[in-house]
XYZ file of C-alpha atoms in Angstrom:
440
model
C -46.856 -24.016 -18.047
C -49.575 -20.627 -17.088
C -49.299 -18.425 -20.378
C -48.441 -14.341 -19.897
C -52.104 -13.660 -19.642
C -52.926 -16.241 -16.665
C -49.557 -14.730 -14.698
C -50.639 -11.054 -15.682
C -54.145 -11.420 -14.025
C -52.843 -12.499 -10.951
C -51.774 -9.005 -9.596
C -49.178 -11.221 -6.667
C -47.849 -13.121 -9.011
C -46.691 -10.455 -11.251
C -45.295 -8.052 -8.168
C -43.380 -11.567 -7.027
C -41.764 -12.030 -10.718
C -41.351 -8.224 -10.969
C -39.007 -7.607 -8.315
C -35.985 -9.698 -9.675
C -36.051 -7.600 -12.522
C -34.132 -4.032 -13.504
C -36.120 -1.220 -14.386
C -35.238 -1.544 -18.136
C -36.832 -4.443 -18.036
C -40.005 -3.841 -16.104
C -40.523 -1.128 -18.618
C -39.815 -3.529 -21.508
C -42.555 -6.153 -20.012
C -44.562 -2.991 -19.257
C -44.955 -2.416 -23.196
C -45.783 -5.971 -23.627
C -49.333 -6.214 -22.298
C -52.486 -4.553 -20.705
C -52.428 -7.294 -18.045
C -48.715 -6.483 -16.814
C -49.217 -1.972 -17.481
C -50.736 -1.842 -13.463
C -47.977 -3.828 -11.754
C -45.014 -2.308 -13.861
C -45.929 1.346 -13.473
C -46.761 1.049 -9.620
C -43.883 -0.639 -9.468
C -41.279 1.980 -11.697
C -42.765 4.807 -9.873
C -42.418 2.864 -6.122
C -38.545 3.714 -6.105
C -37.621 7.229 -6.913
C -33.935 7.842 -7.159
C -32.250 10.752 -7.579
C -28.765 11.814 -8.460
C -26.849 8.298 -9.098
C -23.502 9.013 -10.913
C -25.002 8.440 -14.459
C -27.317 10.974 -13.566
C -25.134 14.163 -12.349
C -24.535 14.950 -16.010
C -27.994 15.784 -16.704
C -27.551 19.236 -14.427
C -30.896 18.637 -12.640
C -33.201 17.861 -15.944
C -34.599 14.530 -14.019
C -35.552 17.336 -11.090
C -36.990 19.612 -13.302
C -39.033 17.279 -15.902
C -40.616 15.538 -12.211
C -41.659 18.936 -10.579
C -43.461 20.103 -13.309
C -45.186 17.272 -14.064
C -46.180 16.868 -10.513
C -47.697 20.633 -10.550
C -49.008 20.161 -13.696
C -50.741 17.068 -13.994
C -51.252 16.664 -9.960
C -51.202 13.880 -7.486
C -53.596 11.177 -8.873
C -52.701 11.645 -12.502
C -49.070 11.074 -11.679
C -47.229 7.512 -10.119
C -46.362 9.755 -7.203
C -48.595 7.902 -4.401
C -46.843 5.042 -5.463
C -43.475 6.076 -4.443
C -42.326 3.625 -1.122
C -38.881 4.489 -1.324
C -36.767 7.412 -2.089
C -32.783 7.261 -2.550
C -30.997 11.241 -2.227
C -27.488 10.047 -3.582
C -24.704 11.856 -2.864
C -25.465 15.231 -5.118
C -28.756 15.688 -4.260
C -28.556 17.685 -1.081
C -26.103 19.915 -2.388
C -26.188 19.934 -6.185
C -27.412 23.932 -6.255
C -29.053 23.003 -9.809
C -31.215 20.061 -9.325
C -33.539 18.877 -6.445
C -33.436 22.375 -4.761
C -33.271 24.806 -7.709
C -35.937 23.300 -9.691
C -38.184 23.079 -6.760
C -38.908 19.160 -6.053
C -37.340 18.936 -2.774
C -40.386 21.506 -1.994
C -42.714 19.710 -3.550
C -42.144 16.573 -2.109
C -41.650 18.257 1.651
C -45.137 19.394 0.935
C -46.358 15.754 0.022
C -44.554 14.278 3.319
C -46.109 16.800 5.618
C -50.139 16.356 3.749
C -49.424 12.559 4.509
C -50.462 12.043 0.387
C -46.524 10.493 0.211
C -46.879 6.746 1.909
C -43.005 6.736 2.064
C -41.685 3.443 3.676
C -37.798 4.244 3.264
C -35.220 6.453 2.770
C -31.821 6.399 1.915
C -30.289 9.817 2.468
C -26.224 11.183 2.116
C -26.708 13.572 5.084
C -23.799 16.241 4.579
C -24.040 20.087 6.197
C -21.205 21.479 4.788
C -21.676 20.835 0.974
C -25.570 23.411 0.549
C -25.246 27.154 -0.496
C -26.529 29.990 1.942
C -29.329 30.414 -0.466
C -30.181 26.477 -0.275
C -30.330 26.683 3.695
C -34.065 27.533 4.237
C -35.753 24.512 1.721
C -32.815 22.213 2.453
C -33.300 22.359 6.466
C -37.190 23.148 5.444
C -37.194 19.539 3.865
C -35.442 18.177 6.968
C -37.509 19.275 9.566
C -40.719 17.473 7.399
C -39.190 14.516 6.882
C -38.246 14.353 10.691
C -41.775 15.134 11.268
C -43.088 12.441 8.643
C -41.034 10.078 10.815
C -41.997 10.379 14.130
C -45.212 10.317 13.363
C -44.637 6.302 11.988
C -43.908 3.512 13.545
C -40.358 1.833 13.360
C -41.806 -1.168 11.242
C -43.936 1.974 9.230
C -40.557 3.769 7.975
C -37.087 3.134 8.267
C -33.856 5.415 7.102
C -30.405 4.284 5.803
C -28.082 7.104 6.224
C -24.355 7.293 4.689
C -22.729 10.080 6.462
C -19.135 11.808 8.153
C -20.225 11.280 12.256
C -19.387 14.827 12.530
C -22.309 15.982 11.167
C -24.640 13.795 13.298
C -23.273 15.162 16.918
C -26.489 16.163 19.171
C -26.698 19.274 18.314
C -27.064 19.363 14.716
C -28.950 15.649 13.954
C -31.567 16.497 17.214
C -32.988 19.111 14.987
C -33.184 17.316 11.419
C -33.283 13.485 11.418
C -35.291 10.702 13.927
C -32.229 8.911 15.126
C -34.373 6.161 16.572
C -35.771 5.000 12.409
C -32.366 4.546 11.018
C -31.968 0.725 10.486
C -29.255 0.793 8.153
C -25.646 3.524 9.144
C -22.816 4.092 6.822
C -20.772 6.011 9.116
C -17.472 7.553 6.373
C -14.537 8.343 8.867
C -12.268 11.311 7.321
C -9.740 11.692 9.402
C -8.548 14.495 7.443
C -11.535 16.422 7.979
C -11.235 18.544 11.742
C -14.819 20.043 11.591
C -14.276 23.639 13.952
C -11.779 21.641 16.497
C -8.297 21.672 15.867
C -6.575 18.511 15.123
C -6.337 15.469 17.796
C -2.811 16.778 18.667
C -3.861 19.876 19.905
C -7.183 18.886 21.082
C -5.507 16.391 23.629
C -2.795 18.807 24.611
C -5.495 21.521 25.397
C -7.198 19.246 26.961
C -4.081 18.244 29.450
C -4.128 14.644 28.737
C -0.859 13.701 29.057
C 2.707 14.972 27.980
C 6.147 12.598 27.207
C 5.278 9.545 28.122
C 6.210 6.172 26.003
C 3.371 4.096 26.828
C 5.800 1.118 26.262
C 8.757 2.404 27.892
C 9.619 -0.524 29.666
C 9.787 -3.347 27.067
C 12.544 -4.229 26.270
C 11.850 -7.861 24.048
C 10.308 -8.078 21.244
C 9.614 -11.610 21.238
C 7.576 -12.202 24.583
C 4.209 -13.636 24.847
C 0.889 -11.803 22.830
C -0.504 -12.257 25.808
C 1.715 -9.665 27.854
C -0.126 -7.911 30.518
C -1.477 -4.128 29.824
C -3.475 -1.869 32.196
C -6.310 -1.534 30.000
C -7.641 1.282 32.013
C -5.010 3.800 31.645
C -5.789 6.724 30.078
C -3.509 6.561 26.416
C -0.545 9.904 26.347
C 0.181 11.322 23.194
C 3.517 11.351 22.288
C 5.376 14.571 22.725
C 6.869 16.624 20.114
C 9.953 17.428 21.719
C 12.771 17.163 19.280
C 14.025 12.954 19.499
C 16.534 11.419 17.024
C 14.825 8.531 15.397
C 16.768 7.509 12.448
C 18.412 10.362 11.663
C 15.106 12.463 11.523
C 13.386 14.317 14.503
C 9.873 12.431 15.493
C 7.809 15.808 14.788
C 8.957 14.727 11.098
C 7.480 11.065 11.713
C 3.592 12.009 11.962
C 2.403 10.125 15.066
C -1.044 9.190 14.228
C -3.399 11.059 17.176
C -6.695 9.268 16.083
C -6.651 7.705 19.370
C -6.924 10.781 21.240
C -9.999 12.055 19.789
C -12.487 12.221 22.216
C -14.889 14.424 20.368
C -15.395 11.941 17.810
C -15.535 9.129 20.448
C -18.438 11.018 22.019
C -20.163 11.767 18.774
C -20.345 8.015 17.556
C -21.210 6.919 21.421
C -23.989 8.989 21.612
C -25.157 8.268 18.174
C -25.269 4.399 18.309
C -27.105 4.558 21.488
C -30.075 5.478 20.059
C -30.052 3.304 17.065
C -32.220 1.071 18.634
C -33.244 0.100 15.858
C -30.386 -0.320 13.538
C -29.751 -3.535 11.394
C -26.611 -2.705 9.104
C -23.692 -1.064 10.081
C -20.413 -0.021 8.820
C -17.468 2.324 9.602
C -15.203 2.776 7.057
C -12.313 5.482 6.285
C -12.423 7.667 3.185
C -9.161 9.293 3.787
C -6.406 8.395 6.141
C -2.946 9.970 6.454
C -1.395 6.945 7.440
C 0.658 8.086 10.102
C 2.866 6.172 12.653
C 1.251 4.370 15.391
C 1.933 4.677 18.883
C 0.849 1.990 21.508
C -2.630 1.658 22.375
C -4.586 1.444 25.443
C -8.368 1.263 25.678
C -9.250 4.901 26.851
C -12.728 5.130 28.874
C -14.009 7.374 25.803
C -13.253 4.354 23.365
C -14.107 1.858 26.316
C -18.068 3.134 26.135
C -18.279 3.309 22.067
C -16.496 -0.353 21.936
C -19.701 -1.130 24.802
C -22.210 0.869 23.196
C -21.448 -1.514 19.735
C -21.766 -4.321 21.477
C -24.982 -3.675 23.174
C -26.699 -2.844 19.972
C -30.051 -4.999 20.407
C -31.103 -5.697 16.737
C -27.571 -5.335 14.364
C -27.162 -7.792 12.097
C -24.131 -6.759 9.847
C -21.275 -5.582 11.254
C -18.585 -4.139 9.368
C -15.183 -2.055 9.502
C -12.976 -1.358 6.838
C -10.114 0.567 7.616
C -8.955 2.737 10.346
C -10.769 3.148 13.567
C -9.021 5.166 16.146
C -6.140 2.705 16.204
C -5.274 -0.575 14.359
C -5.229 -2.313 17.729
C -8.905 -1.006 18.500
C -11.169 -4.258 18.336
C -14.820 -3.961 17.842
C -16.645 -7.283 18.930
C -20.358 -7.731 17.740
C -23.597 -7.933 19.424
C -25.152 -11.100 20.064
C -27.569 -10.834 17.765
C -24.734 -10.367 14.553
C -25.137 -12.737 11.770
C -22.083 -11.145 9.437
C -18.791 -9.597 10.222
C -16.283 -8.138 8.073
C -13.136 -6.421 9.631
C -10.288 -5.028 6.743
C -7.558 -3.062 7.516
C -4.112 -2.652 9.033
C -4.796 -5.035 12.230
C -2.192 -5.162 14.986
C -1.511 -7.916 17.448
C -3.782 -6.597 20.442
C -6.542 -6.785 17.575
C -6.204 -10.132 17.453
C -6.110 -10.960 21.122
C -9.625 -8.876 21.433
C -10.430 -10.870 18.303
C -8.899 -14.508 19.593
C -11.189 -14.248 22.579
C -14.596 -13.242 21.181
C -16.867 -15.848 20.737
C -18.881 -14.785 17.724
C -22.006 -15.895 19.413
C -24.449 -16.289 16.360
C -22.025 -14.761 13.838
C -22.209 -17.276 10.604
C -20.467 -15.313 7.759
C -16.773 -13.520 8.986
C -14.518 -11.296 6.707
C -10.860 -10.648 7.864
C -8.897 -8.988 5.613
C -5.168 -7.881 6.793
C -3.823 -4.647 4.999
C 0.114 -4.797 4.990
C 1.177 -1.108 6.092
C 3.200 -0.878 2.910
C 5.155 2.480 3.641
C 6.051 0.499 6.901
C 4.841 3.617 9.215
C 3.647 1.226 11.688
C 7.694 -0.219 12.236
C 8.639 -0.040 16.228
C 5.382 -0.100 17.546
C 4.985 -3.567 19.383
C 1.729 -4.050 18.340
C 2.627 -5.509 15.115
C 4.402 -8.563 15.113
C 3.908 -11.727 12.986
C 3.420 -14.684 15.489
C 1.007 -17.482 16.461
C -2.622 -17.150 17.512
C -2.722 -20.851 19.149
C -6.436 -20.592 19.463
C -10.108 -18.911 18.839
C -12.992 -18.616 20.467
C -15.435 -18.592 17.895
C -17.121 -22.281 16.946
C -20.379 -22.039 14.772
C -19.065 -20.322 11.465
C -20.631 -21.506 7.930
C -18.129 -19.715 5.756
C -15.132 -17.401 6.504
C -13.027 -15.682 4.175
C -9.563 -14.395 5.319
C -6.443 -12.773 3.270
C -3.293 -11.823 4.785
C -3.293 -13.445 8.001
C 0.484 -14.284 7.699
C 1.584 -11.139 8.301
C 0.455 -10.904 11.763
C -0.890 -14.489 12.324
C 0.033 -17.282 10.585
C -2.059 -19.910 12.044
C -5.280 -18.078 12.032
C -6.628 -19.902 9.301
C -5.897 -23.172 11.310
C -7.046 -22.132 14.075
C -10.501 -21.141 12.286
C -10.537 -24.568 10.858
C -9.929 -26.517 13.870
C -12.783 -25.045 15.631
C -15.474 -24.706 13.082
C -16.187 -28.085 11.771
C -19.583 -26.574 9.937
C -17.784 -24.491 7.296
C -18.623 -24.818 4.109
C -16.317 -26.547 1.676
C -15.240 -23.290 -0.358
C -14.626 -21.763 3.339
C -12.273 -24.891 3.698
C -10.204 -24.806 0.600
C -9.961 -21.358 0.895
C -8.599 -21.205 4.419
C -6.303 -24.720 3.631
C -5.022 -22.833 0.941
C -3.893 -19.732 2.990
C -2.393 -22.697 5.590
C 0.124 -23.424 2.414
C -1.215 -26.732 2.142
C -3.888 -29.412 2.192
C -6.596 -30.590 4.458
């Protein structure tokens, strides 16, 4: 067995052993030996984090203590040209007493535009609306250099992951401050609450002339016919009206029809975005506040037609996931080719699972499904929720699959996942047996 000294001389070795441990305990080994001191400290300085939630307390301290001893001590004397990555969690832009008030967000802007900062990744919460008038000059300042830094690399040089509301990435505002093209890794957090300088969907689509009473469903009249009734997929959705209508004893401008649908803006925003992510590896879309209003019917609008295409033709994704509202429960997403992992978890409707039932999955190895139950039952007499059969899937090359709540909508998905993916891993088949009710 090599002793500490024979694995501390060899400089690999130690970077290789290093980097499955926390940075307690890199700092611990650090204090151990000479041998390990150049390998620990390049590597505690090659992350620099700022503003996790254990660190908001400290009103900006970490900021301060790390600007002056970059001004004070300089460049070489400090771990600074070892810093690869840099994380801006979610205070960092916009905490008025920490990275911009003590002065670091202007020293390291300096750094990126000098090229003495080798950054290799960045992890930024990108939010507009959160900075001070006072913060506007450095914060945008600190944009603009970083976009700078960026374009100047290479994609396999320097990459981004960016967590943000879509709203603040629409042309206008992310063409002046971040290189689209380096993100490989989008968080994209949809607020439906939040209307930016539009009105809501409601009026938007009304303004907009898009349609006026019309029940998109007017016609059926049983609720028990095939899942695979026809639809004209190409008809443009119409909002429900707001004319007064007895529903239950209560007028349906009481009921909150759910507009998400309508949204074209937002639509537009995400299209554009995710077709020049060319480069983008990880994505997810997930809500962070929904109103949980009643659904109408859905039809695939050509606004929601080109983002559903635009996802699909993503060249190099290989994560894939949605949690919660997008648009419409009935809105399926299907993955590009070149997806590994999927994970879908929300309120999904029966035209879901058609879109879902027919999508091959072509290299997909790992899928998620997990069915929300719309508990306040705002979803009741829409016909896009119904509990009965799938009969069938599409997909055939899984390795493991997880799904909960199928039986609300489709109680023989789990059988139909094991019937046509004899590779699954044993966990994957007691786990989707045991959703069947019984044995293999």
């Amino acid at each position: 067995m090599a002793s500490l000294s024979t694995i501390g001389s060899i400089r690999e070795l130690s970077f290789e052993i290093i980097q499955y441990l926390s940075p307690p305990d890199i700092y611990s080994l650090l204090l151990t030996s000479k041998l390990f001191y150049p390998a620990c400290y390049q590597s505690l300085w090659s992350t620099l984090r700022l503003y996790t939630k254990s660190h908001i307390s400290d009103k900006g301290h970490i900021c301060y203590k790390l600007a002056k001893l970059i001004k004070t001590r300089g460049i070489d004397n400090t771990g600074v040209q070892h810093i690869r990555t840099i994380v801006l969690h979610r205070y960092s832009l916009t905490c008025t007493n920490g990275f911009v008030k003590s002065g670091l967000i202007r020293v390291l802007g300096d750094l990126l535009a000098s090229g003495k900062l080798n950054l290799k990744h960045l992890e930024l919460r990108y939010n507009l609306s959160w900075y001070a008038a006072s913060e506007e000059e450095e914060l945008f300042g600190f944009l603009h250099q970083l976009r700078e830094y960026s374009q100047r690399k290479q994609p396999d040089e320097f990459s981004m992951a960016v967590i943000a509301n879509p709203i603040f990435l629409e042309p206008g505002l992310q063409a002046q401050v971040l290189d689209i093209e380096k993100i490989t890794s989008l968080e994209l957090e949809m607020d439906w609450q939040y209307k930016g300088s539009d009105n809501d969907e409601r009026q938007q689509v009304f303004n907009n002339s898009l349609g006026g009473l019309e029940d998109s469903d007017s016609g059926f009249a049983d609720p028990g016919d095939d899942l695979d009734d026809p639809d004209d997929e190409e008809q443009w959705p119409h909002p429900t009206s707001d004319q007064p209508s007895e529903t239950n004893g209560a007028r349906l401008s009481n009921l909150q029809i759910d507009t998400s649908q309508y949204n074209t803006r937002l639509a537009g925003i995400l299209t554009y975005l995710l077709s020049r992510t060319t480069n983008l590896k990880s994505l997810t879309i997930r809500s962070i506040r929904d109103n949980g209003r009643k659904y109408t019917d859905f039809k695939l609008s050509p606004p929601l037609k080109s983002l559903q295409t635009t996802i699909r033709n993503l060249p190099r994704l290989h994560t894939l996931k949605i949690q919660g509202k997008l648009f419409h429960p009935s809105f399926f997403i299907p993955p590009p080719d070149s997806t590994k992992s999927v994970s879908y978890d929300g309120i999904l409707s029966n035209k879901w699972l058609r879109g879902f039932r027919e999508c091959s999955f072509t290299n997909v190895t790992y899928l998620n499904i997990r069915f929300r139950k719309d508990v306040q039952e705002r979803a009741k007499g829409c016909r896009d929720f119904r509990r009965r059969p799938l009969n069938y899937v599409q997909v055939k090359r899984l390795l493991m699959c997880n799904i909960e709540g199928s039986n609300t909508v489709a109680p023989d998905l789990g059988a139909c996942i094991l019937r046509g993916n004899r590779g699954l891993h044993e966990m994957s088949k007691r786990t989707l047996s045991s959703d069947r009710g019984r044995p293999l």
